[in-house]
XYZ file of C-alpha atoms in Angstrom:
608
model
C 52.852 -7.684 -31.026
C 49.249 -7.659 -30.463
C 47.422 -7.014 -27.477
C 45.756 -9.946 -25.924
C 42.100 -9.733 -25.101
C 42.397 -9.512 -20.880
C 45.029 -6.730 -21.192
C 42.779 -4.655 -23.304
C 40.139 -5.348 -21.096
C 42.293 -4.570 -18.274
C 42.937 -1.344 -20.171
C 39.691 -0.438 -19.984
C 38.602 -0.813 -16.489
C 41.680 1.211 -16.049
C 40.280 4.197 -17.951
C 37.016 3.915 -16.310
C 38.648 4.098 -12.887
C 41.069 7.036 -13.328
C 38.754 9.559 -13.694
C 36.678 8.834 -10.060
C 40.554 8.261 -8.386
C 41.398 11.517 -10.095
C 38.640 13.169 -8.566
C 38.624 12.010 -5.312
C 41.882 14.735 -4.599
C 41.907 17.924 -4.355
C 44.998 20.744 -3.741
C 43.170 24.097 -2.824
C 45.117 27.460 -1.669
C 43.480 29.790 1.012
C 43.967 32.328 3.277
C 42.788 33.428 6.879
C 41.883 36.544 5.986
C 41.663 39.165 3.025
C 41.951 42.396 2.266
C 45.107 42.636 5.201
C 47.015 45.592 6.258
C 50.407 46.786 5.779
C 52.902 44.556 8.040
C 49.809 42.962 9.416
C 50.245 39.137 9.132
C 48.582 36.288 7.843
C 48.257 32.470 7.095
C 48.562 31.181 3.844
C 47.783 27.512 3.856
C 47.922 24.791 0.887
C 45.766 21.800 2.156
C 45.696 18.531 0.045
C 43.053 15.848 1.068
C 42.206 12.791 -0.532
C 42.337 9.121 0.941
C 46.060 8.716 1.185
C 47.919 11.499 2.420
C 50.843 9.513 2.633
C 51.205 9.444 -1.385
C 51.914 13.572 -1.545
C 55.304 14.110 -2.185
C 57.774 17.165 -3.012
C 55.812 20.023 -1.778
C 56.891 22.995 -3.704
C 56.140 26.509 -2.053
C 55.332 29.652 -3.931
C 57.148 32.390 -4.439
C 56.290 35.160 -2.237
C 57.098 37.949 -4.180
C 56.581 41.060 -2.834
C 55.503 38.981 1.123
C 58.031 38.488 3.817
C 58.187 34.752 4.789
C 57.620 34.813 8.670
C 57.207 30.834 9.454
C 56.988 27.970 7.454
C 55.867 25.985 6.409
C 54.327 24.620 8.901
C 52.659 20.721 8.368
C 49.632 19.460 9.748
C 47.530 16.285 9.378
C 43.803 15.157 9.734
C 41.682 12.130 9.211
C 38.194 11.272 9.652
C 36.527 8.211 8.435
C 32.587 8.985 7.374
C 30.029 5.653 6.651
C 33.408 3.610 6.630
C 35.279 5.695 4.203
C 38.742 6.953 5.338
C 39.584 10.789 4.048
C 42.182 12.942 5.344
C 44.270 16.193 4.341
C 47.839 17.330 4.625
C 48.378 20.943 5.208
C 51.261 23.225 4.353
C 50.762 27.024 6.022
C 53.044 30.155 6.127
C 52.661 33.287 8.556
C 53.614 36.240 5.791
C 53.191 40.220 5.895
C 53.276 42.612 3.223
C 54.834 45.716 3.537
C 53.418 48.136 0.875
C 50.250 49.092 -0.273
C 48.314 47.218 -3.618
C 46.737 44.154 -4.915
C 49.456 41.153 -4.893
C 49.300 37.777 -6.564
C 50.778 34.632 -4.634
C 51.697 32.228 -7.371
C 51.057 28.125 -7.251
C 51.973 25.877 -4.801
C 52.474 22.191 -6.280
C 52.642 18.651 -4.737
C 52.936 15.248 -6.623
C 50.605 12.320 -5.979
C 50.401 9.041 -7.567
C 52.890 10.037 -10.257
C 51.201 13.242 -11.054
C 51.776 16.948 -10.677
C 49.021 18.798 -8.438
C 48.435 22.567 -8.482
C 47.041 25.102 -6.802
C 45.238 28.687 -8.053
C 46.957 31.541 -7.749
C 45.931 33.694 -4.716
C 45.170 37.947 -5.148
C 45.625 39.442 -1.904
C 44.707 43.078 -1.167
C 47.086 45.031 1.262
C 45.692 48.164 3.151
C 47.054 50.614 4.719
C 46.460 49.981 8.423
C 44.921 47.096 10.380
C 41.312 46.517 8.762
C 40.817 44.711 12.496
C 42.055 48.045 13.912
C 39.326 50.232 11.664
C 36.161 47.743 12.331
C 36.795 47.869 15.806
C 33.901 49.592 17.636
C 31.564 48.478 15.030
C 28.426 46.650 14.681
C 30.533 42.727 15.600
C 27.611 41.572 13.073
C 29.484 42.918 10.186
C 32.403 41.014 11.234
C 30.487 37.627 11.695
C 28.831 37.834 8.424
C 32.032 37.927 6.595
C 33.005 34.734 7.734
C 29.116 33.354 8.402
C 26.743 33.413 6.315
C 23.873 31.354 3.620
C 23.924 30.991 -0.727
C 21.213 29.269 -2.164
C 21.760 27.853 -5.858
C 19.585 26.576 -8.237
C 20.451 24.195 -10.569
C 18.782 26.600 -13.617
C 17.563 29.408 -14.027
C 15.529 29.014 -17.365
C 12.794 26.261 -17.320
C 9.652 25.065 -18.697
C 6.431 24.700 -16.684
C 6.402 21.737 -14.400
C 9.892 21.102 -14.954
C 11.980 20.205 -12.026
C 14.763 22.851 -10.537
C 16.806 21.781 -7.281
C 17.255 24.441 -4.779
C 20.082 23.841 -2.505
C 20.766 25.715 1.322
C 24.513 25.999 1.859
C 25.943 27.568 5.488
C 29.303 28.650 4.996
C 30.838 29.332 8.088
C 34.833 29.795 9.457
C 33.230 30.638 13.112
C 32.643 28.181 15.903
C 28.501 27.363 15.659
C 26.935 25.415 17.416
C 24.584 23.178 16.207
C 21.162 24.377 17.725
C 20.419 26.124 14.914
C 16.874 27.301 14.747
C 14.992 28.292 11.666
C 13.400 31.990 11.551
C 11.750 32.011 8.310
C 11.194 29.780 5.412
C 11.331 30.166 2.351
C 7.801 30.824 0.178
C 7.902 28.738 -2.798
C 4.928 31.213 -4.461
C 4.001 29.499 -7.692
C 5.425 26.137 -7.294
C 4.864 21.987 -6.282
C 7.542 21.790 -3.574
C 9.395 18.407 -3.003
C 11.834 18.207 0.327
C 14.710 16.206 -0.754
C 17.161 16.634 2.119
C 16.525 18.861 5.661
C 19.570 19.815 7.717
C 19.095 17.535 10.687
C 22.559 16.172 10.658
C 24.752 18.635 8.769
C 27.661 17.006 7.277
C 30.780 19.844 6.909
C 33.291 19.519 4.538
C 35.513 22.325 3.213
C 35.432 24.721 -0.310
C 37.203 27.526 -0.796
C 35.562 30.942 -1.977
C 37.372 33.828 -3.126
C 40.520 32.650 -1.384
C 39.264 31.904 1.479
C 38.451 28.582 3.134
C 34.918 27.453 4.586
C 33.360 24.933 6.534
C 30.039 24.188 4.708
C 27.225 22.595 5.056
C 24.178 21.952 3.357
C 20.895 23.095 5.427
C 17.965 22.048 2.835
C 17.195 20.467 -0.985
C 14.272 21.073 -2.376
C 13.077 19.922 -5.673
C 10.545 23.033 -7.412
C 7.738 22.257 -10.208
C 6.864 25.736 -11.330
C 3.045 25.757 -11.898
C 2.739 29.127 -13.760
C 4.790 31.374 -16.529
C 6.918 34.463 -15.951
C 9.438 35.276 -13.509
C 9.106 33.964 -10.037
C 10.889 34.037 -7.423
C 12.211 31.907 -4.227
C 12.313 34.079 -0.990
C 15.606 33.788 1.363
C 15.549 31.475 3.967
C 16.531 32.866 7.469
C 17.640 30.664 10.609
C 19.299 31.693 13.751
C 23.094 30.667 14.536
C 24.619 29.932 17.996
C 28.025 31.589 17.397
C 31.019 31.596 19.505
C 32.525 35.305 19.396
C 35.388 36.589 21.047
C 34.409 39.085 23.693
C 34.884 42.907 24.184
C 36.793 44.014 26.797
C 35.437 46.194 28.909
C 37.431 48.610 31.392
C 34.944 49.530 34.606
C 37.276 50.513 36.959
C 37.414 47.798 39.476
C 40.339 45.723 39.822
C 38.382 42.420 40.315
C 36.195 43.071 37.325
C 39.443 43.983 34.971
C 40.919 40.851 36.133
C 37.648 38.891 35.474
C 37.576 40.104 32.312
C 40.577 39.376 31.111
C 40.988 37.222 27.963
C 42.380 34.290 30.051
C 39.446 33.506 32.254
C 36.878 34.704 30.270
C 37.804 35.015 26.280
C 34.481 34.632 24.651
C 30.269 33.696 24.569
C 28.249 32.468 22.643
C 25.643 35.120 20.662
C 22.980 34.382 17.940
C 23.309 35.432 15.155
C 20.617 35.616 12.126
C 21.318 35.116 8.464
C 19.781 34.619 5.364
C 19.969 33.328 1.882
C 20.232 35.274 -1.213
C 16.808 35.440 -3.641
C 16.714 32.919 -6.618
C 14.847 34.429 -9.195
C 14.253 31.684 -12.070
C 12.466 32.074 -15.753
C 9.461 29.992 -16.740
C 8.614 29.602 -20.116
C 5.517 28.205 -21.113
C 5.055 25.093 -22.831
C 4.789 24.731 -26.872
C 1.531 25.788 -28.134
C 1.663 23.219 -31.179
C 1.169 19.799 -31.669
C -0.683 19.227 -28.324
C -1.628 15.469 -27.887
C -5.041 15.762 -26.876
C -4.326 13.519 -23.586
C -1.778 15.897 -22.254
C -2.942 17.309 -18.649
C 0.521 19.111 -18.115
C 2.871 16.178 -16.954
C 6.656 17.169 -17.625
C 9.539 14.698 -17.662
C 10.574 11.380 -19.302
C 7.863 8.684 -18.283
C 6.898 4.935 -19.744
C 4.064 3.076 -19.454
C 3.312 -0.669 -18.657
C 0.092 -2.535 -18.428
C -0.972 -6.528 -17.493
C -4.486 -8.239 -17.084
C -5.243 -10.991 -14.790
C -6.955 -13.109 -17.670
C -8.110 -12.971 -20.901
C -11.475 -15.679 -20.500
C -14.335 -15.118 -17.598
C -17.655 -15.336 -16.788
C -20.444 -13.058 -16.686
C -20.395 -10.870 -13.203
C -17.156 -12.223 -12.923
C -14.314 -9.532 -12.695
C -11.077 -8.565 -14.115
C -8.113 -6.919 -12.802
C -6.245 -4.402 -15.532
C -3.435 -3.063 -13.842
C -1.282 -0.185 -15.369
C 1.921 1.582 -14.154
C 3.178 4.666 -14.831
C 6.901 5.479 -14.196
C 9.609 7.825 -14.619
C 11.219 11.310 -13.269
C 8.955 14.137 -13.001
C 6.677 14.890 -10.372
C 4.902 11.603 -10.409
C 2.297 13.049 -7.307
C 0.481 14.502 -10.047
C -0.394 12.229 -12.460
C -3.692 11.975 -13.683
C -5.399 8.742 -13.872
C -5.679 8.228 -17.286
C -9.452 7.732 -19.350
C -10.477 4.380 -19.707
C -12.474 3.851 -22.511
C -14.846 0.371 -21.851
C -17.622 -1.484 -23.897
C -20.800 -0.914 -23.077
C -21.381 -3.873 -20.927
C -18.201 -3.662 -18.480
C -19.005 -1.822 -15.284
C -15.819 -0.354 -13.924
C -14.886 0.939 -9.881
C -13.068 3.495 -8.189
C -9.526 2.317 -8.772
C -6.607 1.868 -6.501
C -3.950 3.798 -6.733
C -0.682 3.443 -5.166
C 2.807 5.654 -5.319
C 6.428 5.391 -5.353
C 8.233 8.072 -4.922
C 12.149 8.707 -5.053
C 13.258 11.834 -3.567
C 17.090 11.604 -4.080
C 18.286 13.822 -6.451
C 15.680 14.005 -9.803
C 12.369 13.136 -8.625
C 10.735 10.143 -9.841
C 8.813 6.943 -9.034
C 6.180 5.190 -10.037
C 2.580 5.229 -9.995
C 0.516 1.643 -10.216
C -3.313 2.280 -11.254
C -5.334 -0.771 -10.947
C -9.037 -0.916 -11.968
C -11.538 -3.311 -11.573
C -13.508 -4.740 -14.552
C -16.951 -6.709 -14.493
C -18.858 -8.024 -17.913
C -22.502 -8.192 -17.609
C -23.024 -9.625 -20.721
C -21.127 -12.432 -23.284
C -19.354 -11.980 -26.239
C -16.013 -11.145 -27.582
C -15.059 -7.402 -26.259
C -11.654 -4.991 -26.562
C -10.563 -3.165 -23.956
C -8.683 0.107 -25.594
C -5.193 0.848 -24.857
C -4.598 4.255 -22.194
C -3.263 7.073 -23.640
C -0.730 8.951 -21.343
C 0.889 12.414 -22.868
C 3.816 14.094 -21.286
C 6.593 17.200 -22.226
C 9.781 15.766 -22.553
C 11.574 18.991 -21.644
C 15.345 17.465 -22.716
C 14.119 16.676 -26.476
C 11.764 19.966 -26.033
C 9.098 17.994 -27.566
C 5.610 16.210 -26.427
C 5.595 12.249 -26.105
C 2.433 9.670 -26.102
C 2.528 6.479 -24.665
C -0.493 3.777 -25.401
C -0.650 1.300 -22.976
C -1.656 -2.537 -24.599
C -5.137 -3.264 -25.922
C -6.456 -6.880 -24.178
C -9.570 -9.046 -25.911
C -11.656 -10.317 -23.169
C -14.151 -13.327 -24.293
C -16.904 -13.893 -21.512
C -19.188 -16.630 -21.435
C -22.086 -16.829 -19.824
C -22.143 -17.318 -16.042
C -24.641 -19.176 -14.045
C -26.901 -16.354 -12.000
C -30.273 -16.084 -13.410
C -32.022 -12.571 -14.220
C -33.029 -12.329 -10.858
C -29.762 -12.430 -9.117
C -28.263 -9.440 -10.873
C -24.788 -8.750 -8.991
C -24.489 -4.928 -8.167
C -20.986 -2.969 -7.596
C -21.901 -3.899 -3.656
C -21.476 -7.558 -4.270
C -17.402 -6.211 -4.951
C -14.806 -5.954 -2.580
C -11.306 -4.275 -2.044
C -9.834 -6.780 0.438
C -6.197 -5.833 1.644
C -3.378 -5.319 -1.212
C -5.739 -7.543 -3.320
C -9.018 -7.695 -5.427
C -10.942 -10.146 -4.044
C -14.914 -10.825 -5.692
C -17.710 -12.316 -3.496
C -19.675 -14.171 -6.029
C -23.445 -14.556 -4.925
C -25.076 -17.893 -5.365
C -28.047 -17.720 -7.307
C -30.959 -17.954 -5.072
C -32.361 -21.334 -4.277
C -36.133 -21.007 -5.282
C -38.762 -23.903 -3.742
C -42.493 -23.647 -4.939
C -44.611 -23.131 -2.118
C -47.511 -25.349 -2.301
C -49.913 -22.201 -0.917
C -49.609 -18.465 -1.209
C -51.811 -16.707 1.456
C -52.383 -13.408 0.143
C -54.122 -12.266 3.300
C -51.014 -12.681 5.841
C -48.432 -10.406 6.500
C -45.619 -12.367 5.126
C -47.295 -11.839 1.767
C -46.843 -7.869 1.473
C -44.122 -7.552 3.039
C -42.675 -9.676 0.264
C -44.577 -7.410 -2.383
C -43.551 -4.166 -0.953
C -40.337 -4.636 0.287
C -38.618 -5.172 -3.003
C -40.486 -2.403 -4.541
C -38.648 0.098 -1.482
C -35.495 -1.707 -2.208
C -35.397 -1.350 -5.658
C -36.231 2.323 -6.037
C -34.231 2.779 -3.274
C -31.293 0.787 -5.679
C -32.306 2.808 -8.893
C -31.704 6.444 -6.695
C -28.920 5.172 -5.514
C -27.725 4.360 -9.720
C -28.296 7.246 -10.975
C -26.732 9.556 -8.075
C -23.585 7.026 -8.494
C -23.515 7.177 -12.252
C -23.917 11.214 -11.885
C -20.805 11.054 -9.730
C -19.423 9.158 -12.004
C -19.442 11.677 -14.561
C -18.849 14.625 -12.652
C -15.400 13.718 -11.198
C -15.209 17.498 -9.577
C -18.721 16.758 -8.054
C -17.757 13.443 -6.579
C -14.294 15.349 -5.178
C -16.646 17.884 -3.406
C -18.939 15.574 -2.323
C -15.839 13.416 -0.468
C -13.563 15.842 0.539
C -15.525 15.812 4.074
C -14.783 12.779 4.108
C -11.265 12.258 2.776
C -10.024 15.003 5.256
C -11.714 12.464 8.469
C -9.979 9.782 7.038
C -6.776 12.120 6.680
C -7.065 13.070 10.680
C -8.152 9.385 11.823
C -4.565 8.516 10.036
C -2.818 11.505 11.587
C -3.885 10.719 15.179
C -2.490 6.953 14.703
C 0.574 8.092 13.917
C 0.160 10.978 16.873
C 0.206 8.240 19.220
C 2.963 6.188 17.691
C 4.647 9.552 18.016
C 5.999 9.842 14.215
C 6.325 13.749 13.816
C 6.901 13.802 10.558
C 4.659 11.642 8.944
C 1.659 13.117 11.537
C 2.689 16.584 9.971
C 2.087 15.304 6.275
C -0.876 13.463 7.294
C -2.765 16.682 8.901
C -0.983 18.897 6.035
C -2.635 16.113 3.736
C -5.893 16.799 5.375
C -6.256 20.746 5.203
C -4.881 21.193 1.946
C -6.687 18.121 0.106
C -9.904 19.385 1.586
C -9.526 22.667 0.269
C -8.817 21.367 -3.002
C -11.560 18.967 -3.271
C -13.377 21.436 -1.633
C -12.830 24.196 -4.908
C -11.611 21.726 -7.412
C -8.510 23.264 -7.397
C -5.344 20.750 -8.697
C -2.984 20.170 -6.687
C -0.039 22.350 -8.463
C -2.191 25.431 -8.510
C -2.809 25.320 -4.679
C -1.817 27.860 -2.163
C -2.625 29.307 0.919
C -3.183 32.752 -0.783
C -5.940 31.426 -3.212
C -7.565 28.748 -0.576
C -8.100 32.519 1.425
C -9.713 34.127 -1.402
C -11.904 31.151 -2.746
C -12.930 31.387 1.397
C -13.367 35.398 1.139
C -15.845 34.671 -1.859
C -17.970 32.253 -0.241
C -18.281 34.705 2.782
C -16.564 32.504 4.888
C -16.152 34.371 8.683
C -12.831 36.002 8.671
C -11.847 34.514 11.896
C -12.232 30.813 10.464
C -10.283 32.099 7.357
C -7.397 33.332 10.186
C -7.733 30.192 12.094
C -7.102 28.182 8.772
C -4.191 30.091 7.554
C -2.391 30.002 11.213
C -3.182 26.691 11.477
C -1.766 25.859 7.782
C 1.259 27.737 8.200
C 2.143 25.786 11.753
C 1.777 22.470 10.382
C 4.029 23.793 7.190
C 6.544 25.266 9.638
C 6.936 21.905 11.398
C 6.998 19.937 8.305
C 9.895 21.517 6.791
C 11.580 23.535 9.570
C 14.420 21.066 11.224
C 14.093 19.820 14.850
C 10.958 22.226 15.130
C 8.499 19.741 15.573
C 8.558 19.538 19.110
C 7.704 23.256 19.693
C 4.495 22.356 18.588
C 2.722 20.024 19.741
C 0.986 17.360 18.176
C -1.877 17.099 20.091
C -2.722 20.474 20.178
C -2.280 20.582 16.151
C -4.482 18.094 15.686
C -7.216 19.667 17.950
C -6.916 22.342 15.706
C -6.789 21.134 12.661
C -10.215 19.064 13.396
C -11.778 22.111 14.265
C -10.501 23.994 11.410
C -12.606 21.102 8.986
C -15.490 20.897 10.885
C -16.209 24.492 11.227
C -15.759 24.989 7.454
C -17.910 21.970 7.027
C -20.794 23.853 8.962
C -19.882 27.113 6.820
C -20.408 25.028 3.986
C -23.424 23.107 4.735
C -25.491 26.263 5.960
C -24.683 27.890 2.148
C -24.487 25.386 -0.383
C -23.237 27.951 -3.083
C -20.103 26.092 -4.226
C-alpha cells in the first residue's frame, strides 16, 4: 500500500525534528573530586537535563567494581526557565571509597527517555595513598582554587588565511562560589589583527560541561571575532581578570578561648578572597594569500560578498544630477571595504560619496555596506556609466572572486542655464538621508539703458568677478588635486574628522552612553592617526602610531600622553563594567588635548 502524500510529508518534518529533540538531552557522569585517597570518599553523580525530566525512566547504576557503595543513590531535581524556555536536570549521586591503591574505571550509567537508551562515559578515577586534602594542607590555598577555578580560551582554527575571520572565545570554569564583581586585570593584545567584540561578559549565563570527569559551572566572559592583517605565526596573549571567591577558612589556634570559639567553623566558616586567573595563549598560523591569478581590483577583502547596484533615472538634464547607488554585502569584515573606482565620461562631475554600514556581529561577521555617489552631466549626449569592479578571496573555495556591478546609459538633454550660469559642485547638497539638488535659475538679465563707467557701481562689477573667479579656479585645481591624491585629502581632513569625532563623543557624553562615547573618542584618536600617516585601518596599532610619532620627532611626553590615553579608552571599551572607573569627562578632556597638541606638532613641521 502506498504512502499517501501528507504522511510522507509528515515523515519528513519528523526527521527534521529528531535531530534538534535529540540534542536538546544530555546524560553526563562526574565526580567531586579526582585523584582521591585510599578510603577517602567521594560523590559520583549521573545528572540528566533536558526539558522534561519527567520522561527519564529505569535508571541503571554502574557497577562499582573495585568501590564500596556508601549511599545511594541519592535523587535530586532542578529547573530553571531562561527567555521563557523551561530546562531542568535529574540527578542520581553515590558517596563511594576505594580501598586500594591504582587507576579504576567506573563503567556506564544508563537511563531511557522518549523510548531511547541514554548513556553515560565511563569514569577513570585515580586512588592515592593518603588524603590528597591531607598532603595540600599548609599550602599555597591558590593551588587549590585553581583546580577547580580557572579560564580556556579556544579558537575556532588555528590555520587561516590573511583577513580571514577566527572567533576567540573566554570560558570561566568554575566549581567555587564567585561572585559576580569580577574585575578585569589585563586584556588581551590582539598584535597583528582587526578585532571585532562579539559578546562581553556583562551578564554571564552558567550552564554546566564536564571536563576530565569532573563537572563545571561555565561561563563565557568574551567573543571576539580576529582578521589577521599579516603572515606567520601570531599570537593572542591571555586574558587575566580578578575573581571574588568564597573559600573556606583556616583555622587558627591563638590561645584564647573566645577567639577559638569565634573561630570555629560554625560562626565563622569562610570569606571571600580574590583570586586572579588567566587564559591560556592561542597561537594561530597565517598563511598568505595566493600569489596567482590576482584580479587587479583586489585590495585584500576576504570572505563571500555580492554586489548590487540601482540608478535613480536613466534621462536628465544638463547640471541636473543622478543618484548611482551600490551595495556591497556579505560576511567578512565589511569595516574595511574599499570604495570601489568609478570610472565616468568626461563630462560627469562626481562628489564625495556617502557611505553607510551594517554590521552584524553575531557569530560570522557580516553586513552590508551602501555606497551612494552623486552624478552631474555638464554636457548632452548619450553616455555609459561602467560597471564597479569589486575583488575578494573566497577563503572556503580557496580561490579569488570578481563581482561587476551593472553598466547604466544615461541620455542628457540639454538644460536651460545659459553659459553664464555654470552650476559648480557648491550649487549641490547632501540634505538628511537624501540627495537633494538646488537648481539655480538662470539669471534674469535687463539692458540698462546707461552704463556710467565713472561710478563705483561700475568697477566693482568689473573687478569683483575677476577676484571671484580666480578665487573659483584656485579653489578647482586644489579640489581636483585632492581629488587625485586620496592620501593627501585624508591628511588634509583628519584634523578635521577627529573634531567631528569628539563633537559626536561629547553628545553622547551627556546622554551618558558609555559605550558608544568610548568608540566615538577611540574613533577619533585612532582615525586621526591613520589619516594622519595613511596607514589602513588593518595595519594600525598603537606600537607603529608610536614609531611613525618617534620619526617625526614628536616630544616624547605627547607620544606617552597618546599611548596612556589610547590604552584607557581601549580598556573601557572592551573591559566589562569598567567604564565607570573612568570617567568620561575627564577622557574626553584628554583626548582633545591629545589632537590638538599633535595638531600644533604637526603644523610647526610640515614634514609628513
Amino acid at each position: 500500500m502506498k504512502m499517501n502524500y501528507s504522511a510522507k510529508y509528515l515523515l519528513i518534518i519528523i526527521l527534521l525534528l529528531l535531530p534538534a529533540v535529540v540534542s536538546a538531552q544530555s546524560f553526563v557522569a562526574s565526580v567531586d573530586k579526582n585523584p582521591v585517597g585510599v578510603n577517602e570518599r567521594f560523590q559520583v553523580t549521573f545528572t540528566f537535563s533536558g526539558e522534561d525530566i519527567n520522561g527519564v525512566k529505569n535508571f541503571k547504576a554502574p557497577d562499582f567494581k573495585n568501590f564500596n557503595v556508601l549511599s545511594g543513590p541519592n535523587l535530586s531535581t532542578s529547573m530553571q526557565i531562561i527567555n521563557g524556555a523551561v530546562s531542568g536536570s535529574k540527578s542520581f549521586s553515590f558517596y563511594v571509597n576505594a580501598t586500594s591503591v591504582g587507576k579504576f574505571k567506573i563503567g556506564q550509567a544508563s537511563v531511557e527517555y522518549s523510548g531511547r537508551t541514554l548513556t553515560t562515559e565511563p569514569l577513570t578515577i585515580e586512588v592515592q595513598q593518603g588524603t590528597p586534602q591531607q598532603k595540600s594542607s599548609g599550602t599555597n590555598p591558590d593551588a587549590e582554587i585553581g583546580d577547580n577555578l580557572f579560564i580556556r580560551a579556544f579558537a575556532d582554527k588555528q590555520t587561516l588565511y590573511r583577513g580571514e575571520q577566527v572567533t576567540v572565545t573566554y570560558k570561566l570554569y568554575t566549581r567555587l562560589s564567585i561572585a559576580s564583581q569580577m574585575s578585569v586585570s589585563k586584556l588581551p593584545q590582539y598584535q597583528g589583527f582587526w578585532a571585532e567584540e562579539l559578546t562581553s561578559g556583562q551578564n554571564i549565563m552558567f550552564n554546566t560541561e564536564v571536563l576530565n570527569g569532573k563537572q563545571y559551572r561555565v561561563g563565557v566572559l568574551k567573543k571576539v571575532a580576529l582578521f589577521p592583517s599579516q603572515n606567520g605565526e601570531l599570537e593572542v596573549t591571555p586574558f587575566e581578570i580578578n575573581v571574588p571567591v568564597q573559600v573556606k577558612k583556616q583555622r587558627r589556634g591563638t590561645g584564647n578561648v573566645f577567639d577559638d570559639f569565634f573561630n570555629d567553623p560554625f560562626f565563622n566558616s569562610s570569606e571571600m578572597v580574590e583570586y586572579k586567573t588567566k587564559s591560556n595563549t592561542i597561537k594561530l598560523k597565517v598563511i598568505p594569500l595566493p600569489g596567482e591569478d590576482v584580479p587587479d581590483s583586489f585590495n585584500g577583502m576576504v570572505g563571500n560578498f555580492s554586489i548590487s547596484s540601482s540608478i535613480d533615472k536613466k534621462t536628465t538634464k544638463t547640471d541636473e544630477p543622478v543618484s548611482l547607488k551600490i551595495e556591497i554585502k556579505g560576511t567578512g569584515n565589511i569595516k574595511l571595504v574599499n570604495v570601489p573606482l568609478l570610472e565616468l565620461p568626461a563630462s560627469f562631475e562626481t562628489y564625495e560619496p556617502k557611505i553607510d554600514e551594517e554590521i552584524n556581529r553575531s557569530g560570522v561577521v557580516s553586513g552590508i555596506k551602501k555606497i551612494e555617489y552623486l552624478l552631474v552631466p555638464r554636457s548632452s549626449g548619450s553616455f555609459e556609466i561602467k560597471p564597479l569592479e569589486f575583488s575578494f578571496f573566497n577563503p572556503a573555495k580557496k580561490e579569488y572572486v570578481t563581482l561587476k556591478s551593472e553598466s547604466y546609459t544615461i541620455v542628457v538633454e540639454q538644460g536651460s542655464r545659459t553659459s553664464g550660469n555654470f552650476t559648480s559642485k557648491e550649487d549641490v547638497k547632501m540634505l538628511g538621508d537624501d540627495i537633494r539638488f538646488i537648481k539655480m535659475d538662470a539669471t534674469d538679465l535687463r539692458k540698462k539703458e546707461k552704463i556710467v563707467i565713472y561710478k563705483n557701481e561700475f568697477w566693482a562689477a568689473v573687478i569683483i568677478p575677476i577676484i571671484a573667479l580666480t578665487i573659483l579656479v584656485g579653489w578647482k585645481r586644489r579640489s581636483d588635486r585632492l581629488s587625485g591624491n586620496v592620501q593627501l585629502m585624508r591628511y588634509q581632513k583628519a584634523q578635521k574628522v577627529a573634531r567631528t569625532k569628539l563633537k559626536n563623543a561629547k553628545v553622547l557624553m551627556e546622554a551618558n552612553k558609555p559605550v558608544e562615547f568610548y568608540n566615538e573618542i577611540s574613533q577619533a584618536l585612532f582615525g586621526y592617526l591613520e589619516d594622519k600617516f595613511k596607514i589602513p585601518k588593518a595595519e594600525f596599532t598603537l606600537e607603529r602610531a608610536a614609531g611613525e610619532l618617534h620619526a617625526r620627532k614628536i616630544d616624547d611626553k605627547l607620544i606617552t600622553d597618546f599611548k596612556s590615553c589610547a590604552e584607557k579608552c581601549e580598556f573601557a571599551r572592551f573591559a566589562p563594567g569598567q567604564q565607570e572607573s573612568i570617567a568620561m569627562n575627564e577622557m574626553y578632556n584628554e583626548s582633545a588635548d591629545v589632537i590638538i597638541e599633535l595638531e600644533k606638532q604637526f603644523s610647526g613641521r610640515r614634514k609628513l
